[in-house]
Tab-separated table of C-alpha atoms and ligand atoms in Angstrom:
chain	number	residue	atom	x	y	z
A	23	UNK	CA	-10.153	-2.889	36.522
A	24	UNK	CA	-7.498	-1.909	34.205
A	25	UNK	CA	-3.714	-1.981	35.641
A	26	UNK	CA	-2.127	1.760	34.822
A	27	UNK	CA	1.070	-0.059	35.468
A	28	UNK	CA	0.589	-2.686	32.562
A	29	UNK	CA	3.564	-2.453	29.983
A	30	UNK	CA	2.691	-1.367	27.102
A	31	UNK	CA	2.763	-3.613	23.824
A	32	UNK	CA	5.607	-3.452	21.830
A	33	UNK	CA	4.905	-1.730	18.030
A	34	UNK	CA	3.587	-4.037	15.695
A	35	UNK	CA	5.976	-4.855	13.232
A	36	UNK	CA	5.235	-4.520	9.290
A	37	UNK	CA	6.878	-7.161	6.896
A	38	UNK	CA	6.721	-7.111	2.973
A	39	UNK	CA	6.441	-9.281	0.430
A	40	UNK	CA	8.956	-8.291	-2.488
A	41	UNK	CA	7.551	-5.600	-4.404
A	42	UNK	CA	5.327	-3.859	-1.761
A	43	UNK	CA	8.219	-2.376	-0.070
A	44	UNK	CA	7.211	1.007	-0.476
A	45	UNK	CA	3.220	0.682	1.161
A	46	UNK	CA	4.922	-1.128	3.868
A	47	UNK	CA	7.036	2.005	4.792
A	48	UNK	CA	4.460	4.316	4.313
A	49	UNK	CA	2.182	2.455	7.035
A	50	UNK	CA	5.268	1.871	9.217
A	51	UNK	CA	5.613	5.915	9.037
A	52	UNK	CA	1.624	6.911	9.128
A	53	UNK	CA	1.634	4.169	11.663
A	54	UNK	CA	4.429	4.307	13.867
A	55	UNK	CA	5.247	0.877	13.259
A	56	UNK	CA	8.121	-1.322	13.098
A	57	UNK	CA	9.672	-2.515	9.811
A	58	UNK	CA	10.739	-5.550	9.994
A	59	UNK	CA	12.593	-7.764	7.299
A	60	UNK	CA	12.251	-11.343	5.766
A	61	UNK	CA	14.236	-13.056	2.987
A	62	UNK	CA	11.965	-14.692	0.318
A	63	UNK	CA	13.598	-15.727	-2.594
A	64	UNK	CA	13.366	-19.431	-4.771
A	65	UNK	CA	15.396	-22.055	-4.661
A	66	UNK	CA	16.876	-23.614	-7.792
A	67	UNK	CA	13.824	-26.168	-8.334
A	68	UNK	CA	11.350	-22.905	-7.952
A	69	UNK	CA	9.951	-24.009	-4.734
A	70	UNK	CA	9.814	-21.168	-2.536
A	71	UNK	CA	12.120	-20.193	0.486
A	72	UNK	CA	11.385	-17.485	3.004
A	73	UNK	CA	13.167	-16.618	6.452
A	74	UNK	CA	12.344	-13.997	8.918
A	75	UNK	CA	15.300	-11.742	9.405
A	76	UNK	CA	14.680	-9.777	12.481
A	77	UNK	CA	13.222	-10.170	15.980
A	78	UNK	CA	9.538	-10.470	15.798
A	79	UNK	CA	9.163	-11.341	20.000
A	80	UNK	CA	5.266	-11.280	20.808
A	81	UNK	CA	4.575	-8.207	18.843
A	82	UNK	CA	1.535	-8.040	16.492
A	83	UNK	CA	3.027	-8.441	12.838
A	84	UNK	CA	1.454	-7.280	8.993
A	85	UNK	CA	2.068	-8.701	5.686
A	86	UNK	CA	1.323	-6.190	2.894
A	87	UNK	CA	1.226	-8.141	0.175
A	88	UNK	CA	-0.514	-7.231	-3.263
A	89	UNK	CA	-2.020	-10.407	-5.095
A	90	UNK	CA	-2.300	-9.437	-8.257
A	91	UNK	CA	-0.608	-12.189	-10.538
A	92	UNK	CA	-1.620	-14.203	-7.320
A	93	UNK	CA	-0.097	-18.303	-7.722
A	94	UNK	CA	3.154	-17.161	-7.485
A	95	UNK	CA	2.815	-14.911	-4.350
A	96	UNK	CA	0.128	-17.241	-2.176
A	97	UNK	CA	2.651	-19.965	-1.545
A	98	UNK	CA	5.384	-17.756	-0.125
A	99	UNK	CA	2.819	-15.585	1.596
A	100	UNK	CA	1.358	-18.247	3.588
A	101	UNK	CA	4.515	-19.862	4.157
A	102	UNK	CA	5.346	-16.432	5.541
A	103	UNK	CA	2.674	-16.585	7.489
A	104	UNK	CA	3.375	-19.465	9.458
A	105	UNK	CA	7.117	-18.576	10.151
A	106	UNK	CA	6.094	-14.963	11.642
A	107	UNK	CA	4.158	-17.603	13.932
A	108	UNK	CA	6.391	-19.697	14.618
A	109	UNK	CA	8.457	-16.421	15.679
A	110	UNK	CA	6.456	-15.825	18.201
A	111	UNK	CA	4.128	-13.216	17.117
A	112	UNK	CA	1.279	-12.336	18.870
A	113	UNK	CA	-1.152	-11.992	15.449
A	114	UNK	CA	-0.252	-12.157	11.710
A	115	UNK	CA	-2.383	-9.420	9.793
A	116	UNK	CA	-2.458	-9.127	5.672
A	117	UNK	CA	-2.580	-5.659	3.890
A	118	UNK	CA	-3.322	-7.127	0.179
A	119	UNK	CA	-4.661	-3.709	-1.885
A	120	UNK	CA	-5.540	-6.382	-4.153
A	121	UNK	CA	-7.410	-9.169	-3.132
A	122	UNK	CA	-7.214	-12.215	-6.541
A	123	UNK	CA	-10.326	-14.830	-7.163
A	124	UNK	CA	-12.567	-12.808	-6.767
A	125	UNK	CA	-13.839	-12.878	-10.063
A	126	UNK	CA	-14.294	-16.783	-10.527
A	127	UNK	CA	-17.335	-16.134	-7.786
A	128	UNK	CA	-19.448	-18.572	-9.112
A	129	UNK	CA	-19.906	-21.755	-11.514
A	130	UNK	CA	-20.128	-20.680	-14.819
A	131	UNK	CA	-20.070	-24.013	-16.405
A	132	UNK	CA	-20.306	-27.482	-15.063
A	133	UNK	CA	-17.334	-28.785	-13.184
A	134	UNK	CA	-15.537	-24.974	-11.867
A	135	UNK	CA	-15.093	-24.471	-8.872
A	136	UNK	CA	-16.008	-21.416	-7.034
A	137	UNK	CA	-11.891	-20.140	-6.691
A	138	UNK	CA	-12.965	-17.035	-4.938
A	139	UNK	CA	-14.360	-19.720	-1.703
A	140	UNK	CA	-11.094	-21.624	-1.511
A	141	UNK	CA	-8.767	-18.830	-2.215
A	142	UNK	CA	-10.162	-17.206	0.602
A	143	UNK	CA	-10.458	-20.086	2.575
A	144	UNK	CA	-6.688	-20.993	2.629
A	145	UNK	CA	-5.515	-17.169	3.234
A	146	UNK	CA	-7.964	-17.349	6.189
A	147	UNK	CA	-6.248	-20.431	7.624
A	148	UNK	CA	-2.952	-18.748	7.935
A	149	UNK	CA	-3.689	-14.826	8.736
A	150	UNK	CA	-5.729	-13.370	11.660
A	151	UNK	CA	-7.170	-10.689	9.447
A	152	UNK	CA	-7.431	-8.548	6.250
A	153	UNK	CA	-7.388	-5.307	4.857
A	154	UNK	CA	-8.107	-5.218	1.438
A	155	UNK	CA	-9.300	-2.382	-1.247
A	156	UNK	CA	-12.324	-2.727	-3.307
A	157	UNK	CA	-12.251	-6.170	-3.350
A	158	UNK	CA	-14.330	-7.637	-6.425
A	159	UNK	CA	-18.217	-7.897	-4.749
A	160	UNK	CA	-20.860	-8.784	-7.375
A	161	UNK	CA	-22.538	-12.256	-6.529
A	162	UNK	CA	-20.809	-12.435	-3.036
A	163	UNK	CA	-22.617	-9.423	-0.969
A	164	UNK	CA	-19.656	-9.901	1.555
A	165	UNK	CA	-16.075	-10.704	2.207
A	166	UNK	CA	-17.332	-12.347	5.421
A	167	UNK	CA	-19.118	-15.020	2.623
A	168	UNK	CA	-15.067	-15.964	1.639
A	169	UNK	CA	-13.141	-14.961	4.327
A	170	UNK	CA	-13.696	-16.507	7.943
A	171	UNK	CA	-11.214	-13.701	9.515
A	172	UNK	CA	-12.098	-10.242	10.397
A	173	UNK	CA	-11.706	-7.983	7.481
A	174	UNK	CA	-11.656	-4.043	6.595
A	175	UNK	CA	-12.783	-2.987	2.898
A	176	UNK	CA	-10.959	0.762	1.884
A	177	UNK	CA	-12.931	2.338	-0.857
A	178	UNK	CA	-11.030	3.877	-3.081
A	179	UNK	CA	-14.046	5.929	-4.381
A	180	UNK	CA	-13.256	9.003	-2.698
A	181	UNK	CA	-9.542	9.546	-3.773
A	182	UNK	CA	-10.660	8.481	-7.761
A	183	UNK	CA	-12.995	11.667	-6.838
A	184	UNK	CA	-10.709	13.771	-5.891
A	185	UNK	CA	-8.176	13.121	-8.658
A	186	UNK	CA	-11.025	13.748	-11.080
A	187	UNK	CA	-12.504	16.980	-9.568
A	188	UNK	CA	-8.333	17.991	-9.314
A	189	UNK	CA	-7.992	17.016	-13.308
A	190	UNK	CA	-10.884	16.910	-15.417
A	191	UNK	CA	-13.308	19.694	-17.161
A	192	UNK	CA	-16.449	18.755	-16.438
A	193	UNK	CA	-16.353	15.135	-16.182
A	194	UNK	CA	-19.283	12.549	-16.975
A	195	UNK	CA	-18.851	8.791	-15.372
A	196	UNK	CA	-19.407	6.208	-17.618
A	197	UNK	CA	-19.420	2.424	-15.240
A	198	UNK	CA	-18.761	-0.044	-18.708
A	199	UNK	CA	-21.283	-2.628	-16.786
A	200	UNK	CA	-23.821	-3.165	-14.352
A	201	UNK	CA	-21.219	-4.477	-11.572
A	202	UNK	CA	-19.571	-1.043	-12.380
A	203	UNK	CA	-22.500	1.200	-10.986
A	204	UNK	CA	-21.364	0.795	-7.620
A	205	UNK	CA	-17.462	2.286	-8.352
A	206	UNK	CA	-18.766	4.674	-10.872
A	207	UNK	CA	-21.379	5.914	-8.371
A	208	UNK	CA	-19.981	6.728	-5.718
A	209	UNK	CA	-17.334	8.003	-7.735
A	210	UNK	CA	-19.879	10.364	-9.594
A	211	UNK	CA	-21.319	11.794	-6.278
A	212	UNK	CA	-17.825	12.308	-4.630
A	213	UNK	CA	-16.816	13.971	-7.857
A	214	UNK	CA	-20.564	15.875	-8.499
A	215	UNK	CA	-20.925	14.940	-11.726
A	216	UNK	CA	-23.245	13.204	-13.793
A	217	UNK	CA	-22.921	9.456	-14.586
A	218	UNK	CA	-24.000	6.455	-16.847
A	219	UNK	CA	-23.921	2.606	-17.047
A	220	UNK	CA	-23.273	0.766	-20.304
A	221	UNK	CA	-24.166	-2.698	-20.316
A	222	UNK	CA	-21.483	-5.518	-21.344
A	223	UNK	CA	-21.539	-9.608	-21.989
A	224	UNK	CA	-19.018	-11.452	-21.835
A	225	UNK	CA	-18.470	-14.074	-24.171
A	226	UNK	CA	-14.389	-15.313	-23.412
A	227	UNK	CA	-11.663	-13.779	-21.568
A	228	UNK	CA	-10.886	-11.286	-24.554
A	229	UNK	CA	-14.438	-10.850	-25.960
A	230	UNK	CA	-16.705	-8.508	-24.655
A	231	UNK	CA	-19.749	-6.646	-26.380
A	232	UNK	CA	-20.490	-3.096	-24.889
A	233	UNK	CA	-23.992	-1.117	-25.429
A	234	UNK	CA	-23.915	2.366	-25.197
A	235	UNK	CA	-26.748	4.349	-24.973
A	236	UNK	CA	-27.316	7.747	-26.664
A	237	UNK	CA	-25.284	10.487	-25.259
A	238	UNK	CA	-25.464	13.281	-27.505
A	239	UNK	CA	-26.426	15.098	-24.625
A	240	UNK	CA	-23.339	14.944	-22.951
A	241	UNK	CA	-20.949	16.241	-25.877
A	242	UNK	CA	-19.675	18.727	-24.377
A	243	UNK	CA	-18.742	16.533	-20.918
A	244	UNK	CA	-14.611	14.824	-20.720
A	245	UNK	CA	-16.030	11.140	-20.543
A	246	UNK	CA	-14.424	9.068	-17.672
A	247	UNK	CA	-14.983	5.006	-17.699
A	248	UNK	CA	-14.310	4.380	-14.230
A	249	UNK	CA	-13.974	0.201	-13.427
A	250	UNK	CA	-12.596	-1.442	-10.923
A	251	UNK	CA	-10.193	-4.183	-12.398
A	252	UNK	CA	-8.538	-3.715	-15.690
A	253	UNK	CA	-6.988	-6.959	-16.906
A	254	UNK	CA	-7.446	-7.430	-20.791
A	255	UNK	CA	-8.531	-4.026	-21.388
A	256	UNK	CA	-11.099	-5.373	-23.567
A	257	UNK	CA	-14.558	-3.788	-21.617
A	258	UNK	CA	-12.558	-0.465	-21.181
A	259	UNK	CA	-11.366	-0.790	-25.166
A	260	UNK	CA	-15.085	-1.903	-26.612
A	261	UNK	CA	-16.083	1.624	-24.232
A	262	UNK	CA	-13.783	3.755	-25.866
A	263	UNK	CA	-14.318	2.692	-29.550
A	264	UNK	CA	-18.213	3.617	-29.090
A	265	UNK	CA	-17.585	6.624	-27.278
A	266	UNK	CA	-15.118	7.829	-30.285
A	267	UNK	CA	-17.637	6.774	-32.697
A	268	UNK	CA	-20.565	8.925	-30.838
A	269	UNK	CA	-18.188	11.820	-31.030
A	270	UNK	CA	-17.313	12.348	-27.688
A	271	UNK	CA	-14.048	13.293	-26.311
A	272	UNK	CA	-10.816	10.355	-25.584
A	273	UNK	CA	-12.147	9.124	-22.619
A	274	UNK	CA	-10.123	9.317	-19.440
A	275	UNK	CA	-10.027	5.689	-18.074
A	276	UNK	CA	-9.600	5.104	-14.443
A	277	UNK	CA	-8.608	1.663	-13.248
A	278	UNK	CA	-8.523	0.961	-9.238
A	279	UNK	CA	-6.301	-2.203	-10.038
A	280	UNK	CA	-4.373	-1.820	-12.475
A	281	UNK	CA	-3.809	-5.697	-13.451
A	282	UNK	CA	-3.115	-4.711	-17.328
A	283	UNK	CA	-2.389	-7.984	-18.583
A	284	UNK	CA	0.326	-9.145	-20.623
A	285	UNK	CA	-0.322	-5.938	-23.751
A	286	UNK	CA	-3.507	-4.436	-22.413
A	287	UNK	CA	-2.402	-0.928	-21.475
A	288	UNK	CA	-0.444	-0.371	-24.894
A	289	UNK	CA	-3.427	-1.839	-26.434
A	290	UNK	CA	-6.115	0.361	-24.518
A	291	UNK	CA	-3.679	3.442	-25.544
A	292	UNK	CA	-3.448	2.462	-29.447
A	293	UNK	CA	-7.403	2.674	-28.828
A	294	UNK	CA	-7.704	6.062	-28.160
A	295	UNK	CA	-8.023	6.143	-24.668
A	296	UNK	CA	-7.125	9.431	-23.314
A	297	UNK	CA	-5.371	9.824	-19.846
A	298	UNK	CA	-5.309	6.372	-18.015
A	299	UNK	CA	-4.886	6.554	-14.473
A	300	UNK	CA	-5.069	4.262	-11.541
A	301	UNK	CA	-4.855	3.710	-8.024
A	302	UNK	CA	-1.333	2.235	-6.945
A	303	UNK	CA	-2.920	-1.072	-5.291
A	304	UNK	CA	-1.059	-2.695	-7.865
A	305	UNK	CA	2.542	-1.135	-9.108
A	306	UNK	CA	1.919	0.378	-12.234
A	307	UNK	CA	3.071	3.420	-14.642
A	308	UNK	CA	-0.487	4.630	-14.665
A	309	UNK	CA	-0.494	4.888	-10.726
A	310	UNK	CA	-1.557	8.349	-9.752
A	311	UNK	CA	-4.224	7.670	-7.286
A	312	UNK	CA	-2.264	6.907	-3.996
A	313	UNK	CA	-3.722	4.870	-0.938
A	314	UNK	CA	-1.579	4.475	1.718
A	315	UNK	CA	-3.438	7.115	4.035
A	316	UNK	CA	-6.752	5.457	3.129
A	317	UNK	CA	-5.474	2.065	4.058
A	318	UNK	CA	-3.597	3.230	7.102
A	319	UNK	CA	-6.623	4.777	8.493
A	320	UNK	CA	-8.766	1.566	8.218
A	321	UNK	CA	-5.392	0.022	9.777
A	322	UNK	CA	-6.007	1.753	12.827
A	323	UNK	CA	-9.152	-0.007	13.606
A	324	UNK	CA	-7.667	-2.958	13.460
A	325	UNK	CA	-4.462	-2.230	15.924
A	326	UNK	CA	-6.572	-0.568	18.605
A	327	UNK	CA	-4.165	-0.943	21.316
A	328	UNK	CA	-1.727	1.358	19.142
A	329	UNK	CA	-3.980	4.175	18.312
A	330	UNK	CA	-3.813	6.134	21.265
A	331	UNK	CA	0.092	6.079	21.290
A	332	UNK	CA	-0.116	6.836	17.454
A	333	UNK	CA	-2.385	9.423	18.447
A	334	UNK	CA	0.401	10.384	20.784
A	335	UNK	CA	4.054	9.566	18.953
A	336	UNK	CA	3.438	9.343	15.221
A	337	UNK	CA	3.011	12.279	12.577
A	338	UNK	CA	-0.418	13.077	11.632
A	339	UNK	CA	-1.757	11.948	8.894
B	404	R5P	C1	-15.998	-7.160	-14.270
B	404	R5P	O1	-16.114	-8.273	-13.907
B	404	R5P	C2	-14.972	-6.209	-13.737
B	404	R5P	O2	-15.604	-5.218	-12.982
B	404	R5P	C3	-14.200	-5.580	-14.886
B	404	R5P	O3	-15.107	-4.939	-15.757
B	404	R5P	C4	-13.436	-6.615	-15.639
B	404	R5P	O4	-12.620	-7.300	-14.752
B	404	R5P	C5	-12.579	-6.014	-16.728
B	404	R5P	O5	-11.871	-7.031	-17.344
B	404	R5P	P1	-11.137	-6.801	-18.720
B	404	R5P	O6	-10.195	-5.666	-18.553
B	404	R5P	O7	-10.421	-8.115	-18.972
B	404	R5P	O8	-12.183	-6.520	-19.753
């Protein structure tokens, strides 16, 4: 039998990781939780130094940490980790929008090493569970496959929708591959619109080949290439060049991590890409696709015991 009289828990508290400052107030305010502070910073030799600065007690604590540009952040975040432990918390959570790896998901050549396995084996040594967004799922069905904790996958299908049915005349997806169909799907029937997949191979980081079918049909549509990672540009670039050529209009390309590496988003611009927008799992100029209510909500199911009072005490989302 439950005792009425129990205390309650104290609120969880939320910690970031430089840079994700402002998800982690956003969840502290959709979620009533506490903020709470740590120093992470490197020392001369660049070996990494972190220190939690306020009381942590036995109170369930979150990380929200985005891992793009990941082997810089993993050492300090699991260092992190262990010191909220060692604090005294009750559980260590991780809200990473952007989960890295994911892509190296196989052997492609003799002697790799599947990264995606072992990345997700050491963040599951240190962290009771995840929330992540649209993690990277083509050859591995399942985060459970990688990760040994208990995790939560937001989809960030539904907002993409709703920024497109909020900004675009009569939009036509266009997935740039076959592991796109499932973003650009959804996507398409959130948004009602028609959609297509291209095919793609790879051949090297930078050099992909694109085939586009005929789409003379859809001339008078605002093409949108909807994928979820952007890194080189180079399968949203190849996409736009064929879609120019075929006459259509500058495509609107929709990232939900915008990784952009090193030139790609001047690059993907000088190749007459119209709007580019993304989702702001990763800190970018192109961010206009916010998350925090999406990942809050999936939050909730995680912190059960703080539900009712944030059903009770917190603004509404
Ligand atoms: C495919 O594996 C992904 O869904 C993306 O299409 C890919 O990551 C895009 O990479 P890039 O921008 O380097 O062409």
């Amino acid at each position: 039998m439950q005792n009425s009289k129990a205390r309650p828990l104290p609120r969880p508290v939320v910690i970031a990781m430089p840079g994700n400052e402002q998800l982690a107030d956003e969840l502290a305010t959709l979620l009533w939780l506490e903020r709470g502070a740590a120093t992470v910073r490197r020392f001369p030799d660049g070996e990494s130094y972190v220190r939690i600065a306020s009381p942590v007690g036995a109170r369930a604590a979150l990380i929200v940490c985005t891992l793009d540009r990941p082997d810089d952040k993993l050492v300090p975040l699991l260092l992190l980790a262990k010191a909220l432990r060692e604090a005294g918390a009750r559980s260590v959570g991780l809200v990473a929008p952007y989960l890295p790896y994911m892509r190296q998901d196989r052997c492609f050549q003799p002697g790799e090493t599947i990264s995606a396995q072992h990345v997700g084996a050491w963040i599951s040594q240190c962290v009771d569970w995840l929330v992540t967004v649209d993690p990277h799922l083509h050859r591995i069905a399942d985060l459970s496959q990688v990760y040994s904790v208990p995790s939560r996958v937001v989809h960030a299908a539904g907002s993409v929708a709703q920024w497109i049915r909020a900004h675009v005349r009569e939009p036509l997806l266009i997935g740039p591959d076959e592991e796109s169909a499932q973003w650009a799907g959804a996507v398409a029937k959130d948004a009602h619109a028609p959609f297509v997949v291209l095919s793609k191979v790879r051949r090297g980081d930078r050099d992909v080949e694109v085939s586009v079918p005929d789409l003379e049909r859809w001339r008078s549509h605002t093409p949108v290439l909807v994928d979820d990672i952007v890194s080189t540009a180079r399968t949203m670039i190849e996409t736009v060049g064929h879609l120019r050529r075929a006459g259509l209009a500058a495509p609107v390309c929709v990232a939900v991590h915008a990784v952009f590496a090193q030139a790609a988003f001047d690059d993907l611009r000088t190749a007459g890409a119209g709007e580019i927008v993304s989702c702001d799992t990763i800190r970018h100029p192109s961010n206009r696709i916010p998350l925090a209510a999406a990942i809050a909500a999936s939050l909730r199911t995680l912190l059960p015991e703080d539900a009712a009072r944030v059903g009770r005490r917190a603004p509404r989302l």
